[in-house]
Short mmCIF file of C-alpha atoms in Angstrom, two decimals:
data_model
loop_
_atom_site.label_atom_id
_atom_site.label_comp_id
_atom_site.label_asym_id
_atom_site.label_seq_id
_atom_site.Cartn_x
_atom_site.Cartn_y
_atom_site.Cartn_z
CA MET A 1 14.26 -22.76 24.54
CA ILE A 2 14.42 -25.91 22.43
CA LYS A 3 17.84 -26.76 23.83
CA ASP A 4 16.48 -26.52 27.36
CA ILE A 5 13.75 -29.10 26.71
CA LYS A 6 15.53 -31.59 24.46
CA SER A 7 14.67 -34.34 26.93
CA ASN A 8 11.15 -34.33 25.47
CA PRO A 9 11.28 -37.10 22.78
CA VAL A 10 9.13 -35.22 20.24
CA LEU A 11 11.17 -32.04 20.59
CA ALA A 12 14.39 -34.04 20.47
CA LYS A 13 13.34 -35.37 17.04
CA PHE A 14 12.64 -31.81 15.94
CA TYR A 15 16.04 -30.65 17.14
CA ASP A 16 17.84 -33.55 15.46
CA TYR A 17 16.26 -32.61 12.13
CA TRP A 18 16.55 -28.82 12.33
CA GLY A 19 19.65 -28.64 14.51
CA GLY A 20 21.90 -27.66 11.60
CA ILE A 21 19.83 -24.57 10.94
CA LEU A 22 19.56 -23.70 14.63
CA ASN A 23 23.30 -23.97 15.26
CA GLY A 24 24.46 -22.69 11.85
CA THR A 25 26.10 -25.90 10.53
CA GLU A 26 23.49 -26.69 7.83
CA VAL A 27 25.28 -27.08 4.46
CA ASN A 28 22.54 -25.19 2.59
CA LEU A 29 22.98 -22.05 4.69
CA TYR A 30 24.83 -19.17 3.02
CA PRO A 31 25.53 -15.73 4.48
CA ILE A 32 23.66 -13.04 2.56
CA SER A 33 25.97 -10.98 0.41
CA GLN A 34 25.90 -9.19 -2.94
CA GLU A 35 28.14 -11.94 -4.32
CA LEU A 36 25.59 -14.58 -3.29
CA ILE A 37 22.72 -12.60 -4.79
CA ASP A 38 24.60 -12.25 -8.08
CA ALA A 39 25.33 -15.99 -8.13
CA LEU A 40 21.66 -16.88 -7.48
CA TYR A 41 20.62 -14.52 -10.25
CA ASN A 42 23.09 -16.04 -12.73
CA ASP A 43 21.81 -19.53 -11.78
CA LYS A 44 18.23 -18.32 -12.45
CA ILE A 45 17.16 -19.17 -8.92
CA ILE A 46 16.04 -15.59 -8.32
CA THR A 47 15.07 -12.85 -10.74
CA LEU A 48 14.78 -9.09 -10.89
CA GLU A 49 11.41 -7.50 -10.24
CA SER A 50 11.55 -6.01 -13.74
CA GLU A 51 11.91 -9.53 -15.20
CA ARG A 52 9.37 -11.28 -12.98
CA GLU A 53 6.45 -10.92 -15.40
CA ALA A 54 8.40 -12.35 -18.33
CA ARG A 55 9.48 -15.38 -16.32
CA TYR A 56 6.44 -16.28 -14.25
CA ASP A 57 3.51 -14.83 -16.17
CA LYS A 58 4.54 -15.14 -19.81
CA GLY A 59 6.89 -18.11 -19.50
CA GLU A 60 9.57 -16.37 -21.58
CA ASP A 61 12.48 -17.05 -19.24
CA GLU A 62 11.85 -20.43 -17.62
CA SER A 63 14.61 -22.56 -19.14
CA PRO A 64 17.68 -23.25 -16.96
CA ASN A 65 21.18 -22.24 -17.97
CA ASP A 66 21.84 -25.40 -19.99
CA GLY A 67 25.50 -26.32 -20.16
CA VAL A 68 26.50 -23.63 -17.68
CA GLU A 69 27.90 -24.82 -14.37
CA LYS A 70 25.88 -23.50 -11.43
CA LYS A 71 27.71 -21.33 -8.94
CA ILE A 72 25.52 -22.37 -6.02
CA THR A 73 24.51 -25.98 -5.38
CA PHE A 74 21.82 -26.79 -2.83
CA LEU A 75 22.00 -30.33 -1.49
CA LYS A 76 18.75 -32.25 -1.08
CA LYS A 77 17.60 -33.18 2.40
CA GLY A 78 15.18 -35.97 3.19
CA VAL A 79 11.75 -35.17 4.54
CA GLN A 80 11.48 -35.46 8.30
CA GLN A 81 9.35 -38.37 9.45
CA LEU A 82 6.81 -38.01 12.24
CA PRO A 83 8.14 -39.14 15.62
CA LYS A 84 6.99 -42.63 16.53
CA GLY A 85 3.61 -42.59 18.26
CA LEU A 86 2.75 -39.04 17.15
CA THR A 87 -0.58 -38.87 15.29
CA PRO A 88 -1.51 -35.17 14.98
CA LYS A 89 -5.06 -34.29 13.96
CA ARG A 90 -5.97 -31.33 11.81
CA LYS A 91 -8.33 -28.84 13.39
CA GLN A 92 -11.61 -29.13 11.50
CA ARG A 93 -12.82 -25.76 10.26
CA LYS A 94 -16.55 -25.11 10.18
CA ILE A 95 -18.73 -22.49 8.56
CA LYS A 96 -22.41 -21.57 8.69
CA VAL A 97 -23.94 -21.88 5.24
CA LYS A 98 -27.35 -21.51 3.64
CA VAL A 99 -28.93 -24.82 2.64
CA ARG A 100 -31.63 -24.98 -0.02
CA HIS A 101 -34.52 -27.40 0.57
CA GLU A 102 -36.62 -28.00 -2.54
CA THR A 103 -40.16 -29.33 -2.75
CA SER A 104 -42.27 -30.02 -5.82
CA SER A 105 -43.58 -26.45 -5.93
CA SER A 106 -41.16 -24.27 -3.95
CA TYR A 107 -38.06 -24.19 -1.81
CA LYS A 108 -36.82 -22.74 1.45
CA GLN A 109 -33.40 -21.99 2.87
CA THR A 110 -32.08 -22.80 6.31
CA GLN A 111 -28.75 -21.99 7.93
CA GLU A 112 -26.67 -24.97 8.96
CA GLU A 113 -23.11 -25.62 10.04
CA ARG A 114 -20.82 -27.46 7.62
CA ASN A 115 -17.29 -28.81 7.88
CA ILE A 116 -14.87 -27.30 5.38
CA GLY A 117 -13.01 -29.91 3.36
CA GLU A 118 -9.27 -29.96 2.87
CA GLN A 119 -9.24 -29.01 -0.82
CA VAL A 120 -9.44 -25.63 -2.53
CA LEU A 121 -9.34 -25.30 -6.30
CA ILE A 122 -7.54 -22.17 -7.53
CA ALA A 123 -8.34 -21.56 -11.19
CA GLU A 124 -7.74 -18.79 -13.68
CA ILE A 125 -10.94 -17.94 -15.53
CA GLY A 126 -10.79 -17.51 -19.30
CA GLY A 127 -12.23 -14.57 -21.20
CA GLY A 128 -15.07 -14.07 -23.63
CA PRO A 129 -18.46 -12.32 -23.49
CA ARG A 130 -19.86 -15.08 -21.25
CA TRP A 131 -16.91 -15.60 -18.95
CA LYS A 132 -19.20 -16.60 -16.10
CA GLN A 133 -19.24 -20.01 -17.81
CA VAL A 134 -16.07 -21.38 -16.23
CA ASN A 135 -14.32 -24.20 -18.06
CA PHE A 136 -12.31 -26.93 -16.34
CA PRO A 137 -10.11 -29.84 -17.46
CA ILE A 138 -11.90 -33.18 -17.39
CA LYS A 139 -9.84 -34.40 -14.42
CA ILE A 140 -10.91 -31.46 -12.23
CA PHE A 141 -14.46 -31.63 -13.58
CA GLU A 142 -14.78 -35.26 -12.49
CA GLU A 143 -12.47 -35.67 -9.51
CA PHE A 144 -12.96 -32.32 -7.75
CA PHE A 145 -16.54 -31.46 -8.68
CA GLY A 146 -17.79 -35.06 -8.95
CA ALA A 147 -19.29 -34.56 -12.42
CA GLU A 148 -19.19 -37.04 -15.29
CA ARG A 149 -18.40 -36.53 -18.96
CA GLY A 150 -21.65 -36.33 -20.96
CA ASN A 151 -23.92 -36.35 -17.88
CA ASN A 152 -25.62 -32.95 -17.99
CA SER A 153 -28.11 -33.93 -15.30
CA TYR A 154 -25.50 -33.69 -12.53
CA LYS A 155 -25.87 -30.59 -10.34
CA ILE A 156 -23.83 -28.91 -7.63
CA GLU A 157 -24.64 -26.26 -5.03
CA LEU A 158 -22.54 -23.10 -5.04
CA MET A 159 -22.48 -20.17 -2.63
CA ASN A 160 -20.54 -17.02 -3.41
CA ILE A 161 -18.37 -15.38 -0.76
CA GLU A 162 -18.50 -11.65 -1.36
CA GLN A 163 -15.52 -9.41 -0.58
CA ASP A 164 -17.05 -8.35 2.74
CA GLY A 165 -17.47 -11.99 3.78
CA THR A 166 -21.21 -12.15 3.11
CA LEU A 167 -22.47 -15.47 1.77
CA GLY A 168 -24.76 -15.36 -1.25
CA SER A 169 -27.81 -17.51 -1.85
CA VAL A 170 -27.54 -21.13 -2.93
CA GLU A 171 -26.93 -21.48 -6.66
CA ILE A 172 -27.97 -24.79 -8.21
CA ARG A 173 -25.64 -25.27 -11.19
CA GLN A 174 -25.83 -27.92 -13.85
CA ALA A 175 -22.75 -29.64 -15.21
CA VAL A 176 -22.31 -28.89 -18.89
CA THR A 177 -20.24 -30.91 -21.36
CA VAL A 178 -20.14 -30.15 -25.06
CA ARG A 179 -18.62 -31.83 -28.11
CA SER A 180 -15.64 -29.51 -28.10
CA ASN A 181 -14.52 -31.16 -24.83
CA ASN A 182 -15.41 -28.14 -22.75
CA PHE A 183 -16.51 -29.02 -19.24
CA ARG A 184 -18.02 -26.19 -17.27
CA PHE A 185 -20.22 -24.78 -14.54
CA GLU A 186 -21.78 -21.33 -14.59
CA ILE A 187 -21.24 -18.91 -11.73
CA LYS A 188 -23.06 -15.66 -11.10
CA CYS A 189 -21.71 -12.98 -8.79
CA LYS A 190 -20.88 -9.27 -8.83
CA GLU A 191 -17.54 -9.95 -10.45
CA THR A 192 -18.92 -11.88 -13.44
CA GLY A 193 -21.18 -8.89 -14.11
CA ARG A 194 -18.10 -6.78 -14.71
CA LYS A 195 -16.17 -6.46 -17.95
CA TYR A 196 -13.41 -9.01 -18.38
CA PRO A 197 -10.01 -7.44 -17.53
CA GLU A 198 -8.04 -6.18 -20.51
CA ASN A 199 -4.61 -5.98 -18.85
CA GLY A 200 -3.77 -9.65 -19.39
CA LYS A 201 -4.38 -10.51 -15.74
CA ARG A 202 -7.13 -13.10 -15.62
CA PRO A 203 -9.73 -13.31 -12.83
CA ILE A 204 -9.03 -16.12 -10.37
CA GLY A 205 -11.71 -18.37 -8.91
CA LEU A 206 -11.36 -20.01 -5.50
CA PHE A 207 -13.62 -23.06 -5.07
CA ILE A 208 -13.77 -24.46 -1.54
CA LYS A 209 -15.21 -27.93 -1.16
CA LEU A 210 -17.74 -28.48 1.61
CA GLY A 211 -19.17 -31.82 0.51
CA ASP A 212 -19.46 -34.06 -2.54
CA ALA A 213 -21.61 -31.51 -4.41
CA GLU A 214 -21.42 -28.42 -2.16
CA PHE A 215 -18.93 -25.62 -2.73
CA LEU A 216 -18.16 -22.07 -1.66
CA TYR A 217 -16.51 -19.83 -4.22
CA GLN A 218 -15.05 -16.39 -4.65
CA VAL A 219 -13.81 -14.59 -7.75
CA LEU A 220 -10.73 -12.39 -7.33
CA MET A 221 -10.29 -9.52 -9.78
CA PRO A 222 -6.84 -7.98 -10.47
CA ASP A 223 -7.68 -4.89 -8.38
CA TYR A 224 -8.57 -6.91 -5.24
CA PRO A 225 -6.07 -6.90 -2.32
CA ALA A 226 -5.60 -10.69 -2.18
CA TYR A 227 -5.16 -11.12 -5.93
CA VAL A 228 -1.38 -10.73 -6.13
CA LYS A 229 -0.59 -13.26 -3.37
CA ILE A 230 -2.97 -15.87 -4.79
CA ARG A 231 -1.76 -15.27 -8.35
CA ASN A 232 1.89 -15.64 -7.34
CA TYR A 233 1.11 -18.88 -5.51
CA LEU A 234 -0.83 -20.21 -8.50
CA THR A 235 2.00 -19.30 -10.89
CA LEU A 236 4.54 -21.19 -8.77
CA GLU A 237 2.39 -24.28 -8.13
CA ALA A 238 0.57 -24.80 -11.44
CA LYS A 239 2.19 -27.20 -13.90
CA SER A 240 1.32 -25.29 -17.06
CA LYS A 241 2.67 -26.71 -20.32
CA ARG A 242 2.17 -23.52 -22.32
CA ALA A 243 2.67 -19.88 -21.39
CA ASN A 244 -0.93 -18.92 -22.29
CA GLU A 245 -2.53 -21.97 -20.69
CA LEU A 246 -5.06 -21.35 -17.92
CA LYS A 247 -3.39 -22.10 -14.60
CA ARG A 248 -5.19 -24.34 -12.11
CA VAL A 249 -4.09 -26.09 -8.96
CA ILE A 250 -5.82 -27.89 -6.08
CA ALA A 251 -4.33 -26.67 -2.80
CA ASP A 252 -4.73 -27.52 0.85
CA VAL A 253 -7.19 -25.27 2.67
CA GLU A 254 -4.51 -24.38 5.22
CA ALA A 255 -2.25 -23.01 2.47
CA ILE A 256 -5.02 -20.70 1.28
CA HIS A 257 -5.82 -19.66 4.83
CA ALA A 258 -2.17 -18.71 5.35
CA LEU A 259 -2.06 -16.71 2.10
CA TYR A 260 -5.49 -15.12 2.44
CA PRO A 261 -6.60 -15.13 6.12
CA GLU A 262 -9.43 -12.69 5.37
CA LEU A 263 -11.27 -15.38 3.40
CA ILE A 264 -13.92 -16.94 5.67
CA ILE A 265 -12.78 -20.55 5.59
#
């Protein structure tokens, strides 16, 4: 179909870039064979399912084969540039949320429509008896949540997304910084009322930015259907320096939507 409409300038650019894959001449294409699979395994590009946990979760098998010549070499390809004159626009996602209006003596909630921002924070949540107090690195604390070191008067609005898609009430949460350089916000949902998992698989929090101080969030437990996909993505994308370090990454909302379409964002 693409060949039939190559006269279209945008599609012609696409075909020029991806033509090698479409016609089979791309240098990084290899026919699947047991020999290829063995070579990729020896080069530590792929791993066995039985070894996956040691490599990706515990960081015990992450070093390359130093000094060993690779059997398969993938050549780098430049990133395709947008065709001249093409300025695509992202479809803006919206969601109906509960908004808390406070007065001097009371408050009321209304339902309003909000645009969903482009950023989602994926963060492993550490253990302890009060694991609902979620700690973050200072960079995420300030740049993602908009808080400031030492300013405990800063507050954000959080709304929990339950597993059935129901939105919880507005939670007004205060930024907390302490001398030990812990920077945290407290969350309160059904999951944080449960016992912290003992199988070494940490709960994962998804924090979806709506505005400067407005966020949706959901906590994924190891027994939830979406947990494995999100955990695998986090393991691949997070730049952890130590095997036991809490993994965190800020992702594009479209990436999360592709991984976890059931999440109402």
